[in-house]
Amino acid sequence: MKTIQRLDPLYPTCPIRNIIDRISDKWSLLILSTLNQNGIMRYKELNNAIPDISQKMLSCTLKRLEANKLINRKMYAEIPPRVEYSLTETGQKLMPAIGMMVEWALEHYDEITK
Amino acid sequence: MKTIQRLDPLYPTCPIRNIIDRISDKWSLLILSTLNQNGIMRYKELNNAIPDISQKMLSCTLKRLEANKLINRKMYAEIPPRVEYSLTETGQKLMPAIGMMVEWALEHYDEITK
DNA sequence: CTGAATCCATTCAGATACTG
DNA sequence: CAGTATCTGAATGGATTCAG
């Protein structure tokens, strides 16, 4: 069972590493989970749901998630402005994997932190 | 269906966030995957398998993974020294979740990067 | 061989103030 | 309301050298 080098995570050129890098920052997984739980959310709602994120990091992370096609951004031309965020289909498909990590984290929390 | 605040990922005190933070750095997932594929590995073997990691980051990341009980470190009192790393049982249990992320990454690579 | 120690550049991330 | 701009300190990560 040979491994194709292009797809081997151990090689720097591997697309898997390329992708993992895009979501392994401090806030991405948390924002994705939040949107998964709540569906469509506005900027302010996200900020309320994640009280300890700064406006700057929220903006930056949302922008990157959008550029990576994991979330949708819909802006309404109203005053005051309204912007709604939601998971794309691609983003939704990632959630089961994240869910497994969360379960694992819950199960092993005591052991890891003690 | 109430959420218990202590376990709600949206709260800074949540253990899940605490744990995710420990493995969402640049190299941890990659090292865990490597050990999962190859079983027991020496320091140099890990370095060869992940050619673009620096010695410093390899050392640091291994040390942290060990402190978090995700890998075992076994040192032999020989000259030259030999040190072997392997997944703990806790580390092994995380692998299915990582595997799902890898599959997802493969499936959506073109879409995300284009 | 398996690191530890040091130095340095880059990036990250928070606080604050401001805008349409 | 939904951001942007700017400043600053902290953290990350690479290169290199040294040690047991």
PDB file of N, CA and C in Angstrom, chain A residues 7 15 30 50 94 101 106:
ATOM      1  N   LEU A   7       0.198  13.506  -1.585  1.00  0.00           N
ATOM      2  CA  LEU A   7      -0.869  13.513  -0.581  1.00  0.00           C
ATOM      3  C   LEU A   7      -0.369  13.098   0.787  1.00  0.00           C
ATOM      4  N   PRO A  15      -1.389  18.869   0.362  1.00  0.00           N
ATOM      5  CA  PRO A  15      -2.584  19.705   0.484  1.00  0.00           C
ATOM      6  C   PRO A  15      -3.258  19.597   1.847  1.00  0.00           C
ATOM      7  N   LEU A  30     -13.727  27.536  16.900  1.00  0.00           N
ATOM      8  CA  LEU A  30     -14.756  28.016  17.816  1.00  0.00           C
ATOM      9  C   LEU A  30     -15.859  28.755  17.068  1.00  0.00           C
ATOM     10  N   ILE A  50     -19.143  34.714  21.840  1.00  0.00           N
ATOM     11  CA  ILE A  50     -17.735  34.478  22.173  1.00  0.00           C
ATOM     12  C   ILE A  50     -17.201  35.738  22.813  1.00  0.00           C
ATOM     13  N   LEU A  94     -17.451  19.746   7.633  1.00  0.00           N
ATOM     14  CA  LEU A  94     -16.324  19.608   8.552  1.00  0.00           C
ATOM     15  C   LEU A  94     -16.777  19.368   9.991  1.00  0.00           C
ATOM     16  N   MET A 101     -13.632  15.661  17.861  1.00  0.00           N
ATOM     17  CA  MET A 101     -12.554  16.218  18.681  1.00  0.00           C
ATOM     18  C   MET A 101     -13.099  16.768  19.990  1.00  0.00           C
ATOM     19  N   LEU A 106     -13.606  16.341  25.850  1.00  0.00           N
ATOM     20  CA  LEU A 106     -14.405  16.215  27.064  1.00  0.00           C
ATOM     21  C   LEU A 106     -14.006  14.974  27.854  1.00  0.00           C
TER      22      LEU A 106
END
